[in-house]
Tab-separated table of C-alpha atoms and ligand atoms in Angstrom:
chain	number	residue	atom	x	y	z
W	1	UNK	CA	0.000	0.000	0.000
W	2	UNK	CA	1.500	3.487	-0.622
W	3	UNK	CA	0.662	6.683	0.888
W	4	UNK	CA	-1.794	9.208	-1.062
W	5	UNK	CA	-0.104	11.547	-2.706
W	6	UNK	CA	-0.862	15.412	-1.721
W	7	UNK	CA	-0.033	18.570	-4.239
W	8	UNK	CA	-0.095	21.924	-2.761
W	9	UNK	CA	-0.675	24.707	-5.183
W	10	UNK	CA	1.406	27.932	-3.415
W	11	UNK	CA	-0.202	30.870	-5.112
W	12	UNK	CA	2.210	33.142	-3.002
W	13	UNK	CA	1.189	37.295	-3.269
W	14	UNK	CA	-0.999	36.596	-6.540
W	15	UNK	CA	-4.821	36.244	-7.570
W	16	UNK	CA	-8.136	38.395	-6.948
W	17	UNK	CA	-11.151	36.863	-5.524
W	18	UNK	CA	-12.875	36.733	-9.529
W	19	UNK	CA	-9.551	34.561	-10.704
W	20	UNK	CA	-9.406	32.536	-7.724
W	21	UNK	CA	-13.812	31.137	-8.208
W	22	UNK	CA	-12.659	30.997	-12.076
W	23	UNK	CA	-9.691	28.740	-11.047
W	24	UNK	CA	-11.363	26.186	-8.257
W	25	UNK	CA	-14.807	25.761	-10.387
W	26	UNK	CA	-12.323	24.799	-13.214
W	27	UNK	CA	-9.871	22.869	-11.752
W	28	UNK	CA	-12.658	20.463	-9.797
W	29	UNK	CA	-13.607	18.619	-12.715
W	30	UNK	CA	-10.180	18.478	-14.211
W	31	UNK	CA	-9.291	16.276	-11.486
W	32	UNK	CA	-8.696	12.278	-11.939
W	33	UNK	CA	-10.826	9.782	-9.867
W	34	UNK	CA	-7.369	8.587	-8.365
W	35	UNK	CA	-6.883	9.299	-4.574
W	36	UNK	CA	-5.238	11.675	-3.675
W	37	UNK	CA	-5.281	15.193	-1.973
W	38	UNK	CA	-5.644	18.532	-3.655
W	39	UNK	CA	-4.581	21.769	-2.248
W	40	UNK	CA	-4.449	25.477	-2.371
W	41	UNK	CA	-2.417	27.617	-0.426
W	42	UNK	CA	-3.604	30.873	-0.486
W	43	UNK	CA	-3.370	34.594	0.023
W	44	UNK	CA	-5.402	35.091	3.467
W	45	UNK	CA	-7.805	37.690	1.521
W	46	UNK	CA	-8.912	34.416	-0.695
W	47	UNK	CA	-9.649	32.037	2.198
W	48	UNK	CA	-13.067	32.357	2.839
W	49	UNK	CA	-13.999	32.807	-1.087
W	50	UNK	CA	-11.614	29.945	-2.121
W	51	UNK	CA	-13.263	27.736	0.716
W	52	UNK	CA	-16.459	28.660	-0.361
W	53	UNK	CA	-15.938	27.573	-4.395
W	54	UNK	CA	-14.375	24.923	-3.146
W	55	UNK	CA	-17.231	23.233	-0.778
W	56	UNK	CA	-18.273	20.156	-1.881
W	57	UNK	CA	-15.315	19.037	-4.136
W	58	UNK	CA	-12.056	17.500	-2.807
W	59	UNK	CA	-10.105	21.133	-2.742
W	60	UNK	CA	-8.674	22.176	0.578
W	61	UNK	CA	-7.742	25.347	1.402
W	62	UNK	CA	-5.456	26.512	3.353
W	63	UNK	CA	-2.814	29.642	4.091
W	64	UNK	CA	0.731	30.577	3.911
W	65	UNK	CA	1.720	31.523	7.233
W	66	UNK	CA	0.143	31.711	10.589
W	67	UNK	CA	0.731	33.683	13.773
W	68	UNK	CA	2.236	31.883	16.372
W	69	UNK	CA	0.156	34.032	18.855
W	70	UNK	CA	-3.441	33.390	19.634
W	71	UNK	CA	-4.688	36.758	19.376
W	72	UNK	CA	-4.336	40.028	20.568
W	73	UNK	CA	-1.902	43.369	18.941
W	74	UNK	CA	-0.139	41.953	16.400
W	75	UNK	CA	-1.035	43.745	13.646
W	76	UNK	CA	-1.054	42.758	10.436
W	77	UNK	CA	-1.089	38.914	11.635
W	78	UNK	CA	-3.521	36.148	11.338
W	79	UNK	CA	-4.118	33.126	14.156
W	80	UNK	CA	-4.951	29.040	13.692
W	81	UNK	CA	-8.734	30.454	14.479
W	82	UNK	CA	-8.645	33.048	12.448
W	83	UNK	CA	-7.504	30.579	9.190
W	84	UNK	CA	-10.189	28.036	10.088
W	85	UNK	CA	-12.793	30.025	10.363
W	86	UNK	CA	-12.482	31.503	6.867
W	87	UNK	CA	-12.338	27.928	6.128
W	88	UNK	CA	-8.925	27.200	5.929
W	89	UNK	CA	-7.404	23.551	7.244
W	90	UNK	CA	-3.766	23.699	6.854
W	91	UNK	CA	-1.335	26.316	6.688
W	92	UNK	CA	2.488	26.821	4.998
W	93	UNK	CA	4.801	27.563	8.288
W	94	UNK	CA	8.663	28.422	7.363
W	95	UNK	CA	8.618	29.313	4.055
W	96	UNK	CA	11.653	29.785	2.731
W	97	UNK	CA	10.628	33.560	1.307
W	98	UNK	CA	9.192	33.833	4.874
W	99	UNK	CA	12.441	32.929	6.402
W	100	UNK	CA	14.528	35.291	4.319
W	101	UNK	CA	12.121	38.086	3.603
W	102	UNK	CA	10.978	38.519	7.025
W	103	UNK	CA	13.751	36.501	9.169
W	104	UNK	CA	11.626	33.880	10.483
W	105	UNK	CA	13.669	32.189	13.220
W	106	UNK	CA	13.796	28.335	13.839
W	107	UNK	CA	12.522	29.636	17.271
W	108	UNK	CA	9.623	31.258	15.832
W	109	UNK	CA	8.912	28.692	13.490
W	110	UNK	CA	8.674	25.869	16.296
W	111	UNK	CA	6.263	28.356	18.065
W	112	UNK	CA	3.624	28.181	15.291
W	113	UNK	CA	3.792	24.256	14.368
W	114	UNK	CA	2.838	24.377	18.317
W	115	UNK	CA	0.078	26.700	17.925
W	116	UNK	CA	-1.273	25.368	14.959
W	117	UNK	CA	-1.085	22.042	15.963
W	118	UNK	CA	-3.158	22.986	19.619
W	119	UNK	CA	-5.837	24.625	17.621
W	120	UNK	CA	-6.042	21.533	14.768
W	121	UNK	CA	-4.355	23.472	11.867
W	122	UNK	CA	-2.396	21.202	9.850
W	123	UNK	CA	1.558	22.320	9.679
W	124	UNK	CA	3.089	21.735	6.633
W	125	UNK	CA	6.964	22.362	7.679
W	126	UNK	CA	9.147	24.037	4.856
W	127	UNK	CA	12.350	23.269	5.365
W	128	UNK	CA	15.657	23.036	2.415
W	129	UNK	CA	19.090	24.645	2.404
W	130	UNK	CA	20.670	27.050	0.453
W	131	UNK	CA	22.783	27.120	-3.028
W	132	UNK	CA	26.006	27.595	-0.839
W	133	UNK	CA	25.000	25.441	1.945
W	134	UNK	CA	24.284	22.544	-0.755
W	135	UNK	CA	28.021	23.644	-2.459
W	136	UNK	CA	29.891	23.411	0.953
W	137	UNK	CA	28.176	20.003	1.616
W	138	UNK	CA	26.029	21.002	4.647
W	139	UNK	CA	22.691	19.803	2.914
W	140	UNK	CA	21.329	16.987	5.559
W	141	UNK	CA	22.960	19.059	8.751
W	142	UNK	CA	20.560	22.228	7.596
W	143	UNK	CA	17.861	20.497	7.046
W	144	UNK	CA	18.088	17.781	10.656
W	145	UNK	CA	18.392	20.968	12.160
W	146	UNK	CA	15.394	22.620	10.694
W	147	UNK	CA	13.362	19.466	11.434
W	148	UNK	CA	14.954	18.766	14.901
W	149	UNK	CA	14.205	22.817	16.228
W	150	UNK	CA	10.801	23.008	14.614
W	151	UNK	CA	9.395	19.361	15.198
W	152	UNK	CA	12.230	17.855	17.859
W	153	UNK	CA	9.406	18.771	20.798
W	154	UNK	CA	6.334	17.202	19.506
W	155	UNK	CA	4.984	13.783	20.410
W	156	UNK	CA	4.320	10.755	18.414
W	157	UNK	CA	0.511	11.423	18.220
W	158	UNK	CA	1.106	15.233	17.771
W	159	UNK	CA	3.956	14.349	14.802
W	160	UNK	CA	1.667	12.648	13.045
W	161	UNK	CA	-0.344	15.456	11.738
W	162	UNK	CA	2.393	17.158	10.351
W	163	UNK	CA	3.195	17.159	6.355
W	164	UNK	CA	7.024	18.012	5.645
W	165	UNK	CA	8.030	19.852	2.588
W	166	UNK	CA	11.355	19.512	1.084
W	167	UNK	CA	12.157	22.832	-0.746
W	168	UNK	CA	15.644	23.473	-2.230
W	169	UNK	CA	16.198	27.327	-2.081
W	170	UNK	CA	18.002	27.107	-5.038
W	171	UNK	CA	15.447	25.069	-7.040
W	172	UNK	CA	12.591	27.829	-5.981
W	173	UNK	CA	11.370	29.958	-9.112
W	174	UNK	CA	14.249	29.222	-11.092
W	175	UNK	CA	13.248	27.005	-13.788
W	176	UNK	CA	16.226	24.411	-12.182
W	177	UNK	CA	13.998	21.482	-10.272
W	178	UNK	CA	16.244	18.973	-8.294
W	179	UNK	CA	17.124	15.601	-9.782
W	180	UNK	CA	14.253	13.367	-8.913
W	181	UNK	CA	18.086	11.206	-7.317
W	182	UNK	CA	18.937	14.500	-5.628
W	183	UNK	CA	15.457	14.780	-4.207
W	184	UNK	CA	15.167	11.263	-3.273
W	185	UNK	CA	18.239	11.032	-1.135
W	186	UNK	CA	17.178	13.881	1.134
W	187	UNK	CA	13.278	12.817	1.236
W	188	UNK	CA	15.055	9.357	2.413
W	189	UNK	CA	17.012	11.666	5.297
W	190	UNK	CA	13.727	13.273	6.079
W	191	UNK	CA	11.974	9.904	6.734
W	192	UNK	CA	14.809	8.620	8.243
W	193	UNK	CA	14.287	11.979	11.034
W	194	UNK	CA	10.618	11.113	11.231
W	195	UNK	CA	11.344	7.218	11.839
W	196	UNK	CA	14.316	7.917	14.181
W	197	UNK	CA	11.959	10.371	16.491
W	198	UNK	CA	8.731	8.673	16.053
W	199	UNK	CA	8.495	5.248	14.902
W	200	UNK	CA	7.968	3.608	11.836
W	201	UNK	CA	4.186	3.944	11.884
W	202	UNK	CA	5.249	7.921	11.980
W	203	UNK	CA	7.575	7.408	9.128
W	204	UNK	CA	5.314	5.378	6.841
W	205	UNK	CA	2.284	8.012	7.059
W	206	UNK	CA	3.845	11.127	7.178
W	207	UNK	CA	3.318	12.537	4.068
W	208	UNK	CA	7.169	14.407	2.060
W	209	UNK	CA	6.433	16.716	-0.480
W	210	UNK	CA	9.055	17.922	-3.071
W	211	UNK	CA	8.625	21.910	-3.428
W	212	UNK	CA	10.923	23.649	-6.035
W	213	UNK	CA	9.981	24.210	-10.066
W	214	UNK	CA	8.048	21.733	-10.516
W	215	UNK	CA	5.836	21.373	-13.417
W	216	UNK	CA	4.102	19.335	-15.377
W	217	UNK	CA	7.411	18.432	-17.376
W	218	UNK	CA	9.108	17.164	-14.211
W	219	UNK	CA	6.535	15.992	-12.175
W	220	UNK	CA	6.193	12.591	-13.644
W	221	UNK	CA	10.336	11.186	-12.898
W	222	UNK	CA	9.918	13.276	-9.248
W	223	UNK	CA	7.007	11.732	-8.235
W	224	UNK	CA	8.481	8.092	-9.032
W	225	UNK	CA	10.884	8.160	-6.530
W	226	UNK	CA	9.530	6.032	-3.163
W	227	UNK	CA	10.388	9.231	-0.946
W	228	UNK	CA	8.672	11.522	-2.357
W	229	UNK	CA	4.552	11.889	-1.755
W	230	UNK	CA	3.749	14.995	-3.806
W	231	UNK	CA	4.223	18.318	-4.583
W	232	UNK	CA	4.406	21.961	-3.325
W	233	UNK	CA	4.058	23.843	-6.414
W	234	UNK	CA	4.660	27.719	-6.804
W	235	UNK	CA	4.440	29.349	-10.265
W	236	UNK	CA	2.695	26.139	-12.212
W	237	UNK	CA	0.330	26.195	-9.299
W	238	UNK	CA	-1.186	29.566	-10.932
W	239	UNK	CA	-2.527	28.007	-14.004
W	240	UNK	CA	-5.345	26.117	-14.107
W	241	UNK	CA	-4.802	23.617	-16.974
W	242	UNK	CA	-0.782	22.823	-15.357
W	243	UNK	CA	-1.622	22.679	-11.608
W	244	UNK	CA	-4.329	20.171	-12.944
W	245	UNK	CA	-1.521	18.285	-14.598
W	246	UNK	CA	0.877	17.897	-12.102
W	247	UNK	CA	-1.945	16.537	-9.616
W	248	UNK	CA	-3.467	13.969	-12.378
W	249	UNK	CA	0.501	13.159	-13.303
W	250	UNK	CA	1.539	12.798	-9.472
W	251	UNK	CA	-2.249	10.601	-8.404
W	252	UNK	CA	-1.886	7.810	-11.566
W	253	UNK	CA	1.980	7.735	-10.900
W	254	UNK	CA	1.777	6.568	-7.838
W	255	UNK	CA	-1.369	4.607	-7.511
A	1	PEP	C1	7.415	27.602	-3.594
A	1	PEP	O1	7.741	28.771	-3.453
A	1	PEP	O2	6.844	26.984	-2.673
A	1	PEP	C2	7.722	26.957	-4.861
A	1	PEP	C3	7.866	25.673	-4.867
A	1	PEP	O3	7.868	27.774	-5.979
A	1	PEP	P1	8.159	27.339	-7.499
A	1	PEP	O4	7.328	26.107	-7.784
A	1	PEP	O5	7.724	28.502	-8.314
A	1	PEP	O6	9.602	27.041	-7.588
């Protein structure tokens, strides 16, 4: 039995609320039968139309960040309650743009896979290192660091609600995807954290997405590898017809 694959369309700063009904009442019936989850990540302006175009098909919606406070002055921030009531299920946490556009610290990043996890938001955990931390050979410390401060705390039954992404910094928006051998190796070092901590139960459900260029031209030899359980997809996410793709390419792949 494998896990069901799960493709995350990041639509980053982009869309109105017009584009974004267009793009869910379009993409629903694109979809294969297959198994397999669908979802958007999505400005927080779009939640509570996206989740509303999207009721009754398989879409989830979810956002890109969350606060790691409950509530209260923070301005400009948005909490776990705040995200599901406009509908949202799951939110990005750790972003790489997040972590170098607004220095998001492991510390801080740890602090909302906590909070989201106590108020039932699923965490999907960025983590991937940089072009010079992949040239100087520091690729799996980076990244059993990120995993180890943001996830090192949580129990087994708390773990297991928690999707990992493995995103590249150098593979993000630049046309240059990872090998699907590249990828592979580290989404084997990433299960290996997940069995090591929490079991092999843990390991075998948890689901690893590759994040980092892809598209419907390099979806197919990604998704092959036995590591790797989906997709977090950034600019191909944007378009209808190619976010479709990828998810029909990534569900009959695997199944
Ligand atoms: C992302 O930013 O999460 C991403 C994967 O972007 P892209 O697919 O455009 O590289």
């Amino acid at each position: 039995m494998s896990r069901p694959t799960v493709v995350i369309g990041n639509w980053k700063m982009n869309m109105k609320i017009k584009e974004t009904i267009d793009f869910i009442t379009e993409l629903s019936p694109m979809l294969s039968k297959t198994q397999g989850k669908v979802c958007l990540s999505v400005p927080s302006t779009l939640l509570k139309v996206a989740s509303e175009a999207a009721r009754g098909s398989e879409i989830e919606i979810g956002a890109q960040d969350v606060s790691q406070y409950e509530s209260g002055a923070y301005t400009g921030e948005i909490s776990t309650t705040m995200i599901q009531d406009s509908g949202g299920e799951f939110s990005l946490i750790g972003h790489s743009e997040r972590r170098m556009y607004y220095h998001e610290d492991d510390e801080m990043i740890k602090e909302k896979v906590t909070r989201a996890i106590l108020g039932g938001l699923v965490p999907v955990l960025c983590v991937g290192e940089t072009q010079e931390q992949k040239e100087s050979g520091q690729t799996e410390k980076v990244l059993l660091d990120q995993l180890e401060k943001a996830l090192g705390f949580l129990n087994e039954n708390e773990a297991s609600a928690v999707i990992i992404a493995y995103e590249p910094v150098w593979a993000i928006g630049t046309g240059h995807a990872a090998t699907p051998e590249i990828a592979q190796e580290v989404h084997g070092v990433i299960r290996g954290f997940v069995r090591k901590k929490w079991g092999e139960k843990n390991a075998f459900r948890t689901p690893i997405l590759y994040g980092g260029s892809v598209s419907p031209d390099t979806i197919k030899e990604l998704i092959k590898m036995p590591d790797i359980d989906g997709a977090l997809v950034g600019g191909a996410s944007l378009k209808v017809e190619a976010f479709a793709k990828i998810v029909n390419i990534s569900r009959e792949t695997k199944s």
